[in-house]
Amino acid sequence: MTGLLTGKTVLVTGAGSGIGRSAAEVLAGHGADLVLADINGDTCHETAESVTAKGGNAVPVVADVSREDDADAMVEAAIRAYGRLDGAFNNAGVDGAFESVAESTVENWDRVTDVNLKGVWLCLRAEIRRMLASGGGSIVNTSSTGGLVGMGLGLSAYVAAKHGVVGLTKAAALEYATQGIRVNAVCPGTVRTGMYHQVVATGVVTEEQIAAMQPINRPGDPAEIAEAVAWLLSDHASFVTGQAWAIDGGLVAQ
Ligand code: ADP
């Protein structure tokens, strides 16, 4: 265990799988006390049990980030458990549906933007209200390389929501820069999580072809995103705010 986040209470949303679950493990490894939120109670509890089995502190909360009351309740859970909130990783998200703009539906637009953008805003708002009262904190939002470039894959709602997260991150960072609250985003590229394995299982593309899309010639591991999040949440990143950091093996540098 490092002491990077020792003494800090951090809320992680979407902690039941993928990058959120890895972040819980990594942040606990750096000494953070955690509140873990997910809409899926079973997977959220599994993550919390895994963290506590290794000697960490983790409180699971079943919550839907797209609901105002749930977003507020997650922050209250942190205060109840630890008496403070120093950091947050607003990471809960849903995958986009592959449909062209012309074929896209209101149902899919609402599903994707409600969680991936409105959900981030609701959590950010609740966290900032608390952090203003306690003198500051650090917030990291999950965007995507699709928050920086267009992708053109029939993921317009997803891309719009993830660009929205970058805009929200910059606006909030500027509003609270003098009040001790830093706000940044991570923009993961291709990462070996559930969606990656689903795409590989379809046989439409091979793992070798996916690897070749990255200059670094491989997809990322969730922990490689989580380590960047840990650093942004820590005091080592004290001069960093308003950034959208591509963690993508060089993908968008091309
Ligand atoms: P990634 O591969 O980007 O890490 P995953 O799909 O593996 O994405 O993880 C996203 C997490 O977010 C899942 O655990 C999922 O249950 C959670 N999630 C999805 N929608 C919501 C929501 N509305 N509120 C809270 N958590 C959510």
PDB file of C-alpha atoms and ligand atoms in Angstrom, residues 13-20 37-40 43 63-66 91-95 115 142 158 191 193-195, ligand 1:
ATOM      1  CA  THR A  13     -19.598   5.602  -8.909  1.00  0.00           C
ATOM      2  CA  GLY A  14     -20.003   2.651 -11.230  1.00  0.00           C
ATOM      3  CA  ALA A  15     -17.859   0.669  -8.791  1.00  0.00           C
ATOM      4  CA  GLY A  16     -19.497  -2.659  -9.632  1.00  0.00           C
ATOM      5  CA  SER A  17     -17.440  -3.453 -12.723  1.00  0.00           C
ATOM      6  CA  GLY A  18     -14.782  -2.459 -15.211  1.00  0.00           C
ATOM      7  CA  ILE A  19     -12.864   0.743 -14.566  1.00  0.00           C
ATOM      8  CA  GLY A  20     -14.900   1.568 -11.451  1.00  0.00           C
ATOM      9  CA  ALA A  37     -21.911   3.322  -5.556  1.00  0.00           C
ATOM     10  CA  ASP A  38     -23.542   1.346  -8.337  1.00  0.00           C
ATOM     11  CA  ILE A  39     -27.039   0.696  -9.646  1.00  0.00           C
ATOM     12  CA  ASN A  40     -26.209  -3.023  -9.409  1.00  0.00           C
ATOM     13  CA  THR A  43     -21.641  -6.280  -8.033  1.00  0.00           C
ATOM     14  CA  ALA A  63     -27.743   4.220  -6.270  1.00  0.00           C
ATOM     15  CA  ASP A  64     -28.818   5.410  -9.701  1.00  0.00           C
ATOM     16  CA  VAL A  65     -26.606   8.376 -10.618  1.00  0.00           C
ATOM     17  CA  SER A  66     -29.282   9.764 -12.940  1.00  0.00           C
ATOM     18  CA  ASN A  91     -17.436   7.013 -13.444  1.00  0.00           C
ATOM     19  CA  ALA A  92     -20.828   5.260 -13.767  1.00  0.00           C
ATOM     20  CA  GLY A  93     -21.768   4.904 -17.402  1.00  0.00           C
ATOM     21  CA  VAL A  94     -23.630   2.937 -20.022  1.00  0.00           C
ATOM     22  CA  ASP A  95     -22.465   1.855 -23.475  1.00  0.00           C
ATOM     23  CA  VAL A 115     -26.397   8.355 -17.101  1.00  0.00           C
ATOM     24  CA  THR A 142     -14.982   9.646 -16.684  1.00  0.00           C
ATOM     25  CA  TYR A 158     -22.369   8.504 -26.470  1.00  0.00           C
ATOM     26  CA  VAL A 191      -9.712  -0.845 -22.298  1.00  0.00           C
ATOM     27  CA  THR A 193     -13.529  -4.413 -19.886  1.00  0.00           C
ATOM     28  CA  GLY A 194     -16.929  -5.980 -20.575  1.00  0.00           C
ATOM     29  CA  MET A 195     -17.595  -4.180 -23.852  1.00  0.00           C
TER      30      MET A 195
HETATM   31  P1  ADP B   1     -16.480   0.382 -18.200  1.00  0.00           P
HETATM   32  O1  ADP B   1     -16.142  -0.748 -19.133  1.00  0.00           O
HETATM   33  O2  ADP B   1     -16.397   1.708 -18.885  1.00  0.00           O
HETATM   34  O3  ADP B   1     -15.779   0.363 -16.916  1.00  0.00           O
HETATM   35  P2  ADP B   1     -18.810  -0.982 -17.223  1.00  0.00           P
HETATM   36  O4  ADP B   1     -20.067  -1.181 -17.993  1.00  0.00           O
HETATM   37  O5  ADP B   1     -17.935  -2.166 -16.950  1.00  0.00           O
HETATM   38  O6  ADP B   1     -18.041   0.197 -17.924  1.00  0.00           O
HETATM   39  O7  ADP B   1     -19.155  -0.340 -15.809  1.00  0.00           O
HETATM   40  C1  ADP B   1     -20.074   0.676 -15.659  1.00  0.00           C
HETATM   41  C2  ADP B   1     -20.679   0.549 -14.268  1.00  0.00           C
HETATM   42  O8  ADP B   1     -21.629   1.607 -14.110  1.00  0.00           O
HETATM   43  C3  ADP B   1     -21.446  -0.765 -14.065  1.00  0.00           C
HETATM   44  O9  ADP B   1     -21.067  -1.365 -12.833  1.00  0.00           O
HETATM   45  C4  ADP B   1     -22.900  -0.334 -14.045  1.00  0.00           C
HETATM   46  O10 ADP B   1     -23.737  -1.139 -13.220  1.00  0.00           O
HETATM   47  C5  ADP B   1     -22.789   1.083 -13.500  1.00  0.00           C
HETATM   48  N1  ADP B   1     -23.953   1.910 -13.853  1.00  0.00           N
HETATM   49  C6  ADP B   1     -24.587   1.968 -15.042  1.00  0.00           C
HETATM   50  N2  ADP B   1     -25.623   2.806 -14.970  1.00  0.00           N
HETATM   51  C7  ADP B   1     -25.640   3.306 -13.706  1.00  0.00           C
HETATM   52  C8  ADP B   1     -26.471   4.235 -13.008  1.00  0.00           C
HETATM   53  N3  ADP B   1     -27.524   4.820 -13.612  1.00  0.00           N
HETATM   54  N4  ADP B   1     -26.183   4.511 -11.719  1.00  0.00           N
HETATM   55  C9  ADP B   1     -25.139   3.905 -11.099  1.00  0.00           C
HETATM   56  N5  ADP B   1     -24.329   3.031 -11.692  1.00  0.00           N
HETATM   57  C10 ADP B   1     -24.564   2.729 -12.985  1.00  0.00           C
END
